[in-house]
Coordinates of C-alpha atoms in Angstrom, one line a residue:
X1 CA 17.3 19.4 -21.6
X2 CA 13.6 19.2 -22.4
X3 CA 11.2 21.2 -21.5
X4 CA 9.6 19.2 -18.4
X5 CA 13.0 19.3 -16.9
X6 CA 12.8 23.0 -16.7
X7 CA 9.0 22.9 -15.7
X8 CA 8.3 24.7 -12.2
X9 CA 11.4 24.4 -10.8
X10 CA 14.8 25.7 -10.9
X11 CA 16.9 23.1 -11.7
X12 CA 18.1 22.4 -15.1
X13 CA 21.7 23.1 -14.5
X14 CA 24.0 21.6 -16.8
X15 CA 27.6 20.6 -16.3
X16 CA 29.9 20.3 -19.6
X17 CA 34.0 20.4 -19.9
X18 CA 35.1 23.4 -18.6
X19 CA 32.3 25.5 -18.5
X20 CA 29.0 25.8 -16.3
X21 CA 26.1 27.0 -17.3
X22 CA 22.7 27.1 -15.8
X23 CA 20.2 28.4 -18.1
X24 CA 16.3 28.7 -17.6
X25 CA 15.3 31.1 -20.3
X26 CA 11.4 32.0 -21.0
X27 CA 10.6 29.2 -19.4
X28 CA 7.3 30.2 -17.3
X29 CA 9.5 29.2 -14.5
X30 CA 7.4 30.2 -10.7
X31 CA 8.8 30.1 -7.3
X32 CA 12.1 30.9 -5.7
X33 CA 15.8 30.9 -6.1
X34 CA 17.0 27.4 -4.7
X35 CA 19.9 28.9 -2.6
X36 CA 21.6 25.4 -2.9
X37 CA 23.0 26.7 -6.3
X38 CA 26.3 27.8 -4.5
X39 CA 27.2 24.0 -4.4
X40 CA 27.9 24.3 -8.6
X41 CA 31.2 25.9 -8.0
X42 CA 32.1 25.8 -11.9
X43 CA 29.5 27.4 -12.7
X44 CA 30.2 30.6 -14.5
X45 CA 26.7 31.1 -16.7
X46 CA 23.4 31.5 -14.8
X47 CA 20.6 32.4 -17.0
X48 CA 16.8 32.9 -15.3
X49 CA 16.0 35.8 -17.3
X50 CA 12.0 36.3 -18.1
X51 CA 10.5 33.8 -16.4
X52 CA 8.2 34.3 -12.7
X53 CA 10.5 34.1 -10.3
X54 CA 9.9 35.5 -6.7
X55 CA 11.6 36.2 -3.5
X56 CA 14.9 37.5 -2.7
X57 CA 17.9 36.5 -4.4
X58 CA 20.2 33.6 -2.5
X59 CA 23.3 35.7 -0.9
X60 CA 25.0 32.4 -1.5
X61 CA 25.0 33.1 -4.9
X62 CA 27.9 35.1 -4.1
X63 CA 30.1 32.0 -3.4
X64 CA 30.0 30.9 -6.7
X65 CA 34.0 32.0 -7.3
X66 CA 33.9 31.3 -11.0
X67 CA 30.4 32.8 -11.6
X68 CA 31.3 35.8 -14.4
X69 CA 27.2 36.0 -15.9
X70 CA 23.7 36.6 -13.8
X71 CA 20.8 37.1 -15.6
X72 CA 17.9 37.8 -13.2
X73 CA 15.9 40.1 -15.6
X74 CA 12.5 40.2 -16.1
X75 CA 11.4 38.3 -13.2
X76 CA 9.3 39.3 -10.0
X77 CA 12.4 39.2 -7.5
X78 CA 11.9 41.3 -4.2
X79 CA 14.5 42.8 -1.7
X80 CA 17.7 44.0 -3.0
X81 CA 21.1 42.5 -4.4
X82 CA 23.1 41.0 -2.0
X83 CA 26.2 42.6 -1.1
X84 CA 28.2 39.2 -1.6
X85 CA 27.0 39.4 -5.0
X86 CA 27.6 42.9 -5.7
X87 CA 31.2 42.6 -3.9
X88 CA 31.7 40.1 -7.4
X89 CA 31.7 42.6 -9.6
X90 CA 34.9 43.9 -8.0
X91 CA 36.4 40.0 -8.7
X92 CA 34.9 37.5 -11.5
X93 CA 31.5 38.5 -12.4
X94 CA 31.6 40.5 -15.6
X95 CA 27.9 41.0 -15.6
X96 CA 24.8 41.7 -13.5
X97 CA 21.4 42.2 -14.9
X98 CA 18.5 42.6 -12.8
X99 CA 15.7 45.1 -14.5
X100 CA 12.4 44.5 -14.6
X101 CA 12.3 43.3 -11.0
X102 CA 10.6 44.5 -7.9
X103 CA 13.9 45.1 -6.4
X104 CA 15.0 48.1 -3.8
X105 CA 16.4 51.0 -5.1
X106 CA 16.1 49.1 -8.7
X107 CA 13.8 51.0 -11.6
X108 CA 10.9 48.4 -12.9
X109 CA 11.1 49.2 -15.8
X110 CA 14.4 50.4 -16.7
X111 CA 16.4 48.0 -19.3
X112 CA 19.4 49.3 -18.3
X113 CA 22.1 46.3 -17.5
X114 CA 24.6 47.0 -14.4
X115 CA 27.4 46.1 -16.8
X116 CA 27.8 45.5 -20.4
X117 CA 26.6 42.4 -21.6
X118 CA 28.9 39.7 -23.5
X119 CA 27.1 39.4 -27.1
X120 CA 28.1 35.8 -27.3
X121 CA 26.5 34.8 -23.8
X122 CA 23.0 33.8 -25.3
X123 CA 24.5 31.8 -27.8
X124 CA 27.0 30.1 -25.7
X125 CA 24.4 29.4 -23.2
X126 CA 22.4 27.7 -25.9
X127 CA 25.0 25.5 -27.5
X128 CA 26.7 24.7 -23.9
X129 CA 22.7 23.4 -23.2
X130 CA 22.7 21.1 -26.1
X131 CA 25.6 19.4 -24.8
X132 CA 24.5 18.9 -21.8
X133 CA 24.9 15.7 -19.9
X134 CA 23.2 15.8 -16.7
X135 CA 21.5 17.8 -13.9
X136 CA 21.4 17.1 -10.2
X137 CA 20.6 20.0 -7.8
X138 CA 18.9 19.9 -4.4
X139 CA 16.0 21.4 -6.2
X140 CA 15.4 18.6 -9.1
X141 CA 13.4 18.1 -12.0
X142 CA 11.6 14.6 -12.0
X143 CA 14.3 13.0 -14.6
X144 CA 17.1 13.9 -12.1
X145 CA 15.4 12.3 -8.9
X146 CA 14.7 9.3 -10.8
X147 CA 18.2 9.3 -12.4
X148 CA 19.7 10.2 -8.6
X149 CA 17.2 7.3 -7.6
X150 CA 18.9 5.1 -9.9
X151 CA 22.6 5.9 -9.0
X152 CA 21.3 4.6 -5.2
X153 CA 20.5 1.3 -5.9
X154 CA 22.3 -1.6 -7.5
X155 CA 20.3 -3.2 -10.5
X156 CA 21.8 -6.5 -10.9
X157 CA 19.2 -7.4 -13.7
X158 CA 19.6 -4.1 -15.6
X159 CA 16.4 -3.1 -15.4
X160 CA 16.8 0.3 -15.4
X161 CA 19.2 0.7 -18.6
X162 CA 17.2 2.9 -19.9
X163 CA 16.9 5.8 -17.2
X164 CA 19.3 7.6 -19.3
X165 CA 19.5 12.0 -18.4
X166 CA 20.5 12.7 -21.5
X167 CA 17.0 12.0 -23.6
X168 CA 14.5 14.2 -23.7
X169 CA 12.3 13.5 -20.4
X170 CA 12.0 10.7 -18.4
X171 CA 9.2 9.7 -20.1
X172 CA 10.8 7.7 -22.8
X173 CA 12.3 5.7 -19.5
X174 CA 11.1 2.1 -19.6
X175 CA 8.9 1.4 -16.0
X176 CA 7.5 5.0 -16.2
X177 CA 4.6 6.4 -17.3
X178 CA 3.7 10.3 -17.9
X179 CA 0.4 11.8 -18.1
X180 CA 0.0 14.5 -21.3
X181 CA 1.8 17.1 -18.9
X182 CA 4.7 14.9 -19.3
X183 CA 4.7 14.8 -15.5
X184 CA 6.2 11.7 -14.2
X185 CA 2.6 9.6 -12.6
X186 CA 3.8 5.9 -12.0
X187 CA 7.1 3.9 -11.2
X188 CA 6.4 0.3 -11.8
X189 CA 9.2 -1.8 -10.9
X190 CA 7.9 -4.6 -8.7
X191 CA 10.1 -7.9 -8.4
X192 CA 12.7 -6.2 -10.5
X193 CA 15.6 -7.4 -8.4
X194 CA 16.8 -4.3 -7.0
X195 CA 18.5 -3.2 -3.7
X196 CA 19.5 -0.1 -1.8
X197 CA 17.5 2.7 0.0
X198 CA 14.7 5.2 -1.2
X199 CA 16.3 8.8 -1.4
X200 CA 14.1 11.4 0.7
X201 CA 14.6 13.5 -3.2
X202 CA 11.2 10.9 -4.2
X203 CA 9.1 13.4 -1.9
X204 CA 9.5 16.0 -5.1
X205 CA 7.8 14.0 -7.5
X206 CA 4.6 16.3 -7.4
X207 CA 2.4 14.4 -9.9
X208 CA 3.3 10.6 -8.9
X209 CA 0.2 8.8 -8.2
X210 CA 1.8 4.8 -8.0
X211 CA 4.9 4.4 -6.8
X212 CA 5.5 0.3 -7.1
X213 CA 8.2 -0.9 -5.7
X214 CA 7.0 -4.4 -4.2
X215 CA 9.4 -7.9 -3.8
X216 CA 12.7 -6.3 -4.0
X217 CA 15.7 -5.9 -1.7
X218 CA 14.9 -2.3 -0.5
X219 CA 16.6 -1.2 2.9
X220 CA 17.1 1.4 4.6
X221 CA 14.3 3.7 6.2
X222 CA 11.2 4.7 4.4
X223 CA 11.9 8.4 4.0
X224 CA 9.4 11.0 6.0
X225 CA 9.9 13.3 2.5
X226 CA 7.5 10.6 0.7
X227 CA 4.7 12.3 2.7
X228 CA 4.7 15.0 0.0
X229 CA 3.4 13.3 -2.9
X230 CA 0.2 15.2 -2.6
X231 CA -1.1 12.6 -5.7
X232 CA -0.3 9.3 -4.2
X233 CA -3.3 6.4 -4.8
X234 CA -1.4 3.7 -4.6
X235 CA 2.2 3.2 -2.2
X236 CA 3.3 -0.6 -2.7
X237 CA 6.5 -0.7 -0.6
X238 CA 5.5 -4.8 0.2
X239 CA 7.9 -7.5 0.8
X240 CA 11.3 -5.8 1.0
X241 CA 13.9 -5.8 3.4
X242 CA 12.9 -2.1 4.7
X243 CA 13.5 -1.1 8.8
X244 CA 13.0 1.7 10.9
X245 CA 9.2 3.2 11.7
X246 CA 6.4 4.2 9.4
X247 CA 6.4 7.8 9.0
X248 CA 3.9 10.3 10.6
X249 CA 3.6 12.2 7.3
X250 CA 2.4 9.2 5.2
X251 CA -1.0 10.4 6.9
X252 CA -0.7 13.8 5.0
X253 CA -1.5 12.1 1.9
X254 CA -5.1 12.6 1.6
X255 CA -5.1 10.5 -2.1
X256 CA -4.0 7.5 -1.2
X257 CA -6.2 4.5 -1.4
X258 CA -3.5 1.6 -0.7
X259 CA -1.1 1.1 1.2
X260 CA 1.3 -1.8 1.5
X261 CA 3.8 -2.3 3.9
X262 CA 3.9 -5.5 4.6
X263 CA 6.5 -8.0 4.7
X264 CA 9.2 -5.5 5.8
X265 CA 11.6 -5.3 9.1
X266 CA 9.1 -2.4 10.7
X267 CA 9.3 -1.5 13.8
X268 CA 7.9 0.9 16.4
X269 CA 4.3 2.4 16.3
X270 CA 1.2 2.4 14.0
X271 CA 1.1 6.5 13.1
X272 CA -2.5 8.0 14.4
X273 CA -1.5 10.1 11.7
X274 CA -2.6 7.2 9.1
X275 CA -6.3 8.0 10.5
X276 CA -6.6 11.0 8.5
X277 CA -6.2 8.7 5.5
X278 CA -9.9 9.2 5.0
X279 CA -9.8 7.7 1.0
X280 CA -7.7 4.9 2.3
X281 CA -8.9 1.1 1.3
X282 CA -6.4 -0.8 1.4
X283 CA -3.8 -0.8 4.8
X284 CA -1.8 -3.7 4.9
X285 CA 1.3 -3.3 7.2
X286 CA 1.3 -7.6 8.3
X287 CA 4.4 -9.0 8.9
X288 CA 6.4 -6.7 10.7
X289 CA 7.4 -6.1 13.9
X290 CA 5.0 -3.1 15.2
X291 CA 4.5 -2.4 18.3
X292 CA 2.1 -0.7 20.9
X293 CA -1.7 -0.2 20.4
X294 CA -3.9 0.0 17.0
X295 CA -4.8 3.5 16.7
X296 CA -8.5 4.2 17.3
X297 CA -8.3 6.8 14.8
X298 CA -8.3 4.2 12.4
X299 CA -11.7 4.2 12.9
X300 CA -12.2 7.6 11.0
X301 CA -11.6 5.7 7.5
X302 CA -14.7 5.1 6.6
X303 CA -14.1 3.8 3.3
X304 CA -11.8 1.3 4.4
X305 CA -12.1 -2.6 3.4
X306 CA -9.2 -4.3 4.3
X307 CA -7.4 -3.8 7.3
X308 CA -4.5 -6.5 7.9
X309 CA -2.2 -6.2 11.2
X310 CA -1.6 -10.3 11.8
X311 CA 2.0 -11.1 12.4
X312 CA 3.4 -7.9 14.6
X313 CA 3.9 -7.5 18.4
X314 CA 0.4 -5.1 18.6
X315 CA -0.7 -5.3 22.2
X316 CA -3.8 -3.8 24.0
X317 CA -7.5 -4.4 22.1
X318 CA -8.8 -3.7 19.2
X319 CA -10.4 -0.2 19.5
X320 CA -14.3 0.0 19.1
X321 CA -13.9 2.7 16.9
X322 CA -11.9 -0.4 14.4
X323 CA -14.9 -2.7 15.4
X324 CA -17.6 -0.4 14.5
X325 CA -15.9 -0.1 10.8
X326 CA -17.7 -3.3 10.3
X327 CA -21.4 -1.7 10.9
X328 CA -20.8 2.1 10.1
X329 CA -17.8 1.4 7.4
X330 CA -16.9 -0.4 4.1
X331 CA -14.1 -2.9 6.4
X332 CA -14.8 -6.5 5.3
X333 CA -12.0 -7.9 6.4
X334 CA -10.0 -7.1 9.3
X335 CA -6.7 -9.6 10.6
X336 CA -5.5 -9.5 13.6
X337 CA -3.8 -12.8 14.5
X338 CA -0.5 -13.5 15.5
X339 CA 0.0 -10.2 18.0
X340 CA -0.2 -9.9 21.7
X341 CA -3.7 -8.4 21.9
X342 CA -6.1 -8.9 24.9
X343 CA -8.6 -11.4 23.8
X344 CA -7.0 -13.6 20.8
X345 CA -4.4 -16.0 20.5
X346 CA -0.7 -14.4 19.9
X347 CA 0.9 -17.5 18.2
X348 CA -1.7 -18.3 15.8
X349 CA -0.8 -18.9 12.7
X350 CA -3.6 -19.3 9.6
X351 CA -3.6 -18.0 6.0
X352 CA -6.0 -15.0 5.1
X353 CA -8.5 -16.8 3.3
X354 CA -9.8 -19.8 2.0
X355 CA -7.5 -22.5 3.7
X356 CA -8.6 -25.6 3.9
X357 CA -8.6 -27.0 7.6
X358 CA -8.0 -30.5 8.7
X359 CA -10.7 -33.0 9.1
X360 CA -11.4 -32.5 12.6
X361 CA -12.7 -29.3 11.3
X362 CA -14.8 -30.7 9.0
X363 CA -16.5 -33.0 11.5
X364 CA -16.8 -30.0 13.9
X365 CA -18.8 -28.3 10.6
X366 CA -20.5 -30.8 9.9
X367 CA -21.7 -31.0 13.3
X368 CA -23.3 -27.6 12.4
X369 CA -24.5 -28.0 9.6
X370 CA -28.3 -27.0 8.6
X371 CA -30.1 -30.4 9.8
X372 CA -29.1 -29.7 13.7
X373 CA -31.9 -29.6 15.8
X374 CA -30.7 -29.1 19.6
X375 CA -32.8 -31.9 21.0
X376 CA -30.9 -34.6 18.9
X377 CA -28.6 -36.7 20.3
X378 CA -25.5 -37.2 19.4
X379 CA -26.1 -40.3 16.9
X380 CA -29.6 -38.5 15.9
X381 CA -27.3 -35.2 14.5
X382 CA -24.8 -37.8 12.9
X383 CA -26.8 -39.6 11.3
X384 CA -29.6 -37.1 10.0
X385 CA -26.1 -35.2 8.7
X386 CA -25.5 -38.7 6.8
X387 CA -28.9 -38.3 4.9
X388 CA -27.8 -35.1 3.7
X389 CA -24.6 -36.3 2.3
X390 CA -23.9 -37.9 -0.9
X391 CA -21.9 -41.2 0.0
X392 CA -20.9 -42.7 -3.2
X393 CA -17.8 -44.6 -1.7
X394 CA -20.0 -45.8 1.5
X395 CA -17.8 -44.5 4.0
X396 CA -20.5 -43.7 6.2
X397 CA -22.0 -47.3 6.0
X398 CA -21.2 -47.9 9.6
X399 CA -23.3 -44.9 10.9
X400 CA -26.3 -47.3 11.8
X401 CA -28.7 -45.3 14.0
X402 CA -30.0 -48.6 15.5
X403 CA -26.3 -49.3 17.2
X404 CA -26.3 -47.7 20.8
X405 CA -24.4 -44.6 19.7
X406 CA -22.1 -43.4 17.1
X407 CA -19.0 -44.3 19.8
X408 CA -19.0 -47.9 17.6
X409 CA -18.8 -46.0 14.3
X410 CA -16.1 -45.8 11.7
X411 CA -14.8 -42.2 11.8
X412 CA -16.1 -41.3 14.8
X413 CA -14.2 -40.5 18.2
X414 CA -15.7 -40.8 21.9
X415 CA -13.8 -40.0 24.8
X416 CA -14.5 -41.7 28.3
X417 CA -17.9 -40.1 28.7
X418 CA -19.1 -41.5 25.1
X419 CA -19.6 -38.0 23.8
X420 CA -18.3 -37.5 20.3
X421 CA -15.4 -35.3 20.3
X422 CA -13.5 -36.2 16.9
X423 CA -14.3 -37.0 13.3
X424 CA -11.6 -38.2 11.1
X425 CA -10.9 -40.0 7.3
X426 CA -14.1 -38.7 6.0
X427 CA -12.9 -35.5 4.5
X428 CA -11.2 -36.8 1.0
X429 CA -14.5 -39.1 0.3
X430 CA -17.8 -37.6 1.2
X431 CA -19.5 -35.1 -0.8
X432 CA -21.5 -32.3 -0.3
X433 CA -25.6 -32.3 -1.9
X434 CA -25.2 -30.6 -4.7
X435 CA -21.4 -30.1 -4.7
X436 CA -18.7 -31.5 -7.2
X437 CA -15.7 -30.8 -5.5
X438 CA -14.2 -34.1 -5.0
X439 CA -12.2 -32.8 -1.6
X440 CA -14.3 -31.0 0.6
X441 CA -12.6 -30.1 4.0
X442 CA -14.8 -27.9 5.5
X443 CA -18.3 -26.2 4.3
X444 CA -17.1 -23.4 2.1
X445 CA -17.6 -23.5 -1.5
X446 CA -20.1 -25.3 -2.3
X447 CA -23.9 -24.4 -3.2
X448 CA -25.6 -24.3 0.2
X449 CA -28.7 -22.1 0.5
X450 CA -31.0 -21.2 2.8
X451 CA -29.7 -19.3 6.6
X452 CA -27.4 -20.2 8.9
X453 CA -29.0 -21.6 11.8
X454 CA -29.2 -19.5 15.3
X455 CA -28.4 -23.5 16.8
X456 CA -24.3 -22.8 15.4
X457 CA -24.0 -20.2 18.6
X458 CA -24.5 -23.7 20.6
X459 CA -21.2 -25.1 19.2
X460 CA -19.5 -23.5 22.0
X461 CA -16.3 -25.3 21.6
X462 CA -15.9 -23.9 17.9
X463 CA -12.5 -22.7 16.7
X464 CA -13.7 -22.1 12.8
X465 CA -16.9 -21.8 11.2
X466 CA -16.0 -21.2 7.5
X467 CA -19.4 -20.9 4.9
X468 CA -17.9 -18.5 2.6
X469 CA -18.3 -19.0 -1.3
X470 CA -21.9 -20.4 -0.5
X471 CA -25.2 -18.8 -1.7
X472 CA -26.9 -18.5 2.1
X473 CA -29.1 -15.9 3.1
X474 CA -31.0 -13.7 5.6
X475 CA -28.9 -12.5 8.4
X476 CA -25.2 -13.4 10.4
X477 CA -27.3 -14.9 14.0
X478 CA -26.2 -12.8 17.4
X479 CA -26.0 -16.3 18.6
X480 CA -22.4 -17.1 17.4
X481 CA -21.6 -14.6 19.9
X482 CA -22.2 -17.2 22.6
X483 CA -18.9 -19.3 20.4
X484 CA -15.8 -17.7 23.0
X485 CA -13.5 -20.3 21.1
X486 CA -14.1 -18.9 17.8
X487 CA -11.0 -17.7 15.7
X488 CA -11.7 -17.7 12.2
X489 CA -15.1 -16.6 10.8
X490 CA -15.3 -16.5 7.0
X491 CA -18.9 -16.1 5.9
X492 CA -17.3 -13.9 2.4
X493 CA -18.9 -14.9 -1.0
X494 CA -23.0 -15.1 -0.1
X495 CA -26.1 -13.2 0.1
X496 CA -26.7 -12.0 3.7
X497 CA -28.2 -9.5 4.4
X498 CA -28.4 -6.9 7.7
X499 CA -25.3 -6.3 9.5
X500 CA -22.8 -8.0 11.4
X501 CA -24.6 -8.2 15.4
X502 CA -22.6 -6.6 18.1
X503 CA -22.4 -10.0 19.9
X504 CA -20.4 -11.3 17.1
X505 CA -18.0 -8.2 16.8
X506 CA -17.0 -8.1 20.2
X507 CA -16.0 -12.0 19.8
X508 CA -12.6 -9.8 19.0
X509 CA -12.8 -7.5 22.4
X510 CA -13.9 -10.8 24.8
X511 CA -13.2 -14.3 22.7
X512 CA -10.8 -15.6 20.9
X513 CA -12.1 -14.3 17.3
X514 CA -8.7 -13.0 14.8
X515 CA -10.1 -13.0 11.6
X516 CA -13.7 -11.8 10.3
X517 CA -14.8 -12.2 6.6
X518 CA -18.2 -10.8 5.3
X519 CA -17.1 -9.6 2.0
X520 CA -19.3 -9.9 -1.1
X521 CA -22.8 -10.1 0.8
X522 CA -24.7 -7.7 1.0
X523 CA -24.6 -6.3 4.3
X524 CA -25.5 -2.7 5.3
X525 CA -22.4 -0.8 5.6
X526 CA -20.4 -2.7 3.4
X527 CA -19.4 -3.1 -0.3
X528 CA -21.2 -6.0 -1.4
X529 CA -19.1 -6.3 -4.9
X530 CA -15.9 -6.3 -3.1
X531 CA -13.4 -8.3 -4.5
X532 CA -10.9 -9.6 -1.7
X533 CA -7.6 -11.3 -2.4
X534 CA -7.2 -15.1 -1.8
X535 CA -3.7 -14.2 -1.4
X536 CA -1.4 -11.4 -1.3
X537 CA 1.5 -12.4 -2.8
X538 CA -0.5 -14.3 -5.7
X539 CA -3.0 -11.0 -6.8
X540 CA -0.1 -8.9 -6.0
X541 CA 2.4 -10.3 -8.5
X542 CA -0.7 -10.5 -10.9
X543 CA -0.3 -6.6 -10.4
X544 CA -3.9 -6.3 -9.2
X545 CA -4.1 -2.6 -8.1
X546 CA -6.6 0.2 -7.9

């Protein structure tokens, strides 16, 4: 075995023909005796001699039948020697040598042996660990969990051909990457075809900082033991087949900046423990089927941007702690559709960003765009929106301010009153001022300037106001506070500046409002270069991380 598989652990024992032997020589090996070794009943060789190991020494040593060679010397072992060892040397063991201990009724520094050693034991042990084929022990070294990892899961693809115990270190394993320690820091094997459960034995891998197992057929709980990678950044468990409920000690892992659960057959509660996630980014646990209230401590994660919930059975509000992320906080985007929650719409269904809406949305936009001036008429808006536009097709011909209202116009729907309540057919011709997209559905995207009028808070009949990827300015208005119908606002990708007014963040306590984008402005509180995903599934298979 190489030398990482021996590396703080007792672990490297090694199974061949008829012999066992378990050998951890000068090693530098810290911590204690794994009392687990009493499942290696062949084993007749232990070896641990001058290393650091403390405690006391396993009893259950003593149930190792075929055991005929301990070698505890040199170590800094406390207690004394069990009596269901000692009672051995009456049966198989041949020889027991533990000097330069801190053992009872033991001299430190005596180098006297209990029983006369075998001259050929040392160079047994070291041919029997050349041909060695494999180790697995409670207490494993990294190349064993990922080889027992392995042995859990079916690889139709192969994709794991190379995960072979008998090299040198796992390192030479394709999908896995080593730091200069040779410590095992990243699993990459996202859409790699492979089924089966995570083994709780992933919770040893000390120095793993990605573990990337997204777009598989994972089942199976997500094991509590996964709570112990004290190095974790990055935990991409996304669209797999996994059930049961998040684990509590995912929030003991103060590293960890993403987290991806989404897509999966969750159920039960959002952890308060996550809260304590104070490095956290990225929490992405849509598409499940959680349950109960969002945690307000949630609201301790200061440096969180994303925070996507849509798609569950979450019931109650959204806590004010949450909210306030979007003043105090780096949260930029926060998605909440598609749950039971006080306040919004359960069955809505929308993408996270950038959709393009139907036309009626587009007249409804249009409605508000800059030129509105709240004494205008109906036809007066219309038509002072038409000298704005760019009509190289002459769709809008027929919007003739001298007619006696825009009820007569192409595109244009009245109800019995004569007040406009539908525009429709203009939204693959008309262009934008200054635009060249040839399909402009809405007002996003395009190179509008200037601020967004307070007059869009009278639009009180709004479902989505959508100026993102623009290049407007000055501040969000309170006044879209006054927009109870509002769903979706995205006003991502321009330059406003201030913060995002109270009357529009409680839109999510009192309206209707499920989804709020102010990402890449340049709002107090917020990361102004923040890059958020058009789509999940698109920048995740791109393997966007970090």
């Amino acid at each position: 075995m190489g030398a990482k598989f021996a590396e703080a652990k007792i672990s490297a024992i090694v199974l061949t023909g008829l012999a066992a032997l378990a050998t951890l020589v000068s090693c530098n090996t810290e911590g204690a005796i794994s009392p687990s070794l009493d499942n290696l009943k062949s084993l007749e060789i232990l070896e641990l001699r001058n290393n650091a190991l403390s405690g006391f020494i396993p009893a259950s040593l003593g149930n190792i039948e075929s055991l005929n060679y301990l070698d505890l010397n040199d170590n800094m072992l406390t207690g004394t020697v069990p009596l269901e060892i000692l009672s051995r040397l009456v049966t198989t063991l041949d020889e027991l040598n533990v000097p330069h201990n801190d053992l009872d009724g033991t001299t430190r520094k005596s180098v006297t042996r209990v029983m006369g050693a075998h001259s050929s034991a040392a160079a047994a042990a070291l041919f029997t660990g050349f041909l060695a084929l494999a180790t697995l022990v409670s207490c494993n070294t990294e190349g064993d969990i990922l080889y027992a990892q392995r042995l859990a899961w079916k690889d139709p693809f192969n994709v794991l051909q190379s995960w072979d115990p008998t090299l040198v270190n796992p390192c030479t394993w394709f999908h896995v990457t080593c730091n200069n320690n040779n410590s095992v820091v990243r699993v990459d094997l996202g859409l790699a075809g492979l089924s089966g459960p995570l083994i709780p034995q992933l919770g040893g891998l000390s120095y793993l900082q990605y573990l990337e197992l997204y777009g598989n057929e994972l089942n199976g709980s997500i094991p509590a033991a996964l709570g112990n990678l004290s190095s974790l950044v990055s935990l991409d468990l996304q669209g797999n087949l996994l059930t049961g409920a998040i684990p509590d000690s995912l929030g003991a892992i103060s590293t960890l900046r993403n987290l991806r659960l989404y897509g999966n057959n969750l159920t039960g509660t959002i952890p308060q423990s996550l809260g304590s996630l104070t490095s956290l980014v990225k929490l992405e646990l849509q598409k499940n089927s959680l349950s109960g209230t969002i945690p307000a401590s949630l609201g301790n994660i200061k440096t969180l941007e994303l925070l996507r919930l849509n798609k569950n059975s979450l019931t109650g509000t959204v806590p004010m702690e949450v909210l306030s992320l979007v003043l105090v906080g780096n949260l930029t985007e926060l998605n909440v559709a598609g749950n039971n929650l006080d306040g919004t719409v359960g069955s809505t269904g929308w993408r996270a960003m950038g959709a393009h809406s139907a036309a009626a949305a587009l007249f409804t936009a249009l409605l508000a765009f800059a030129t509105l001036v709240s004494c205008n008429t109906e036809g007066d808006i219309l038509y002072a929106q038409r000298q704005e536009l760019k009509d190289i097709n002459n769709v809008l011909v027929s919007w003739d301010p001298t007619l006696v209202n825009p009820c007569t116009w192409v595109h244009v729907t009245c109800d019995n009153s004569n007040s406009v309540i539908r525009g429709f057919g203009i939204g693959r011709s008309i262009r934008l001022s200054d635009s060249t997209a040839g399909r402009t559905e809405n007002l996003h995207g395009n190179n509008l300037t200037g601020t967004i009028p307070q007059s869009f808070g009278n639009l009180t009949n709004l479902v989505r106001l959508e100026l993102q990827k623009n290049s407007l300015s000055g501040t969000i208005p309170a006044s879209l506070g006054n927009i109870k119908t509002l769903k979706f606002l995205r006003l991502n990708g321009n330059s406003l500046t201030g913060t995002l007014p109270l009357e529009v963040l409680s839109l999510v306590l009192v309206g209707n409002l499920t989804e709020i984008n102010v990402a890449r402005n340049n709002l107090d509180g917020t990361v102004g270069s923040t890059g958020l995903r058009v789509t999940a599934i698109i920048q995740d298979r791109l393997k966007i991380s970090g």
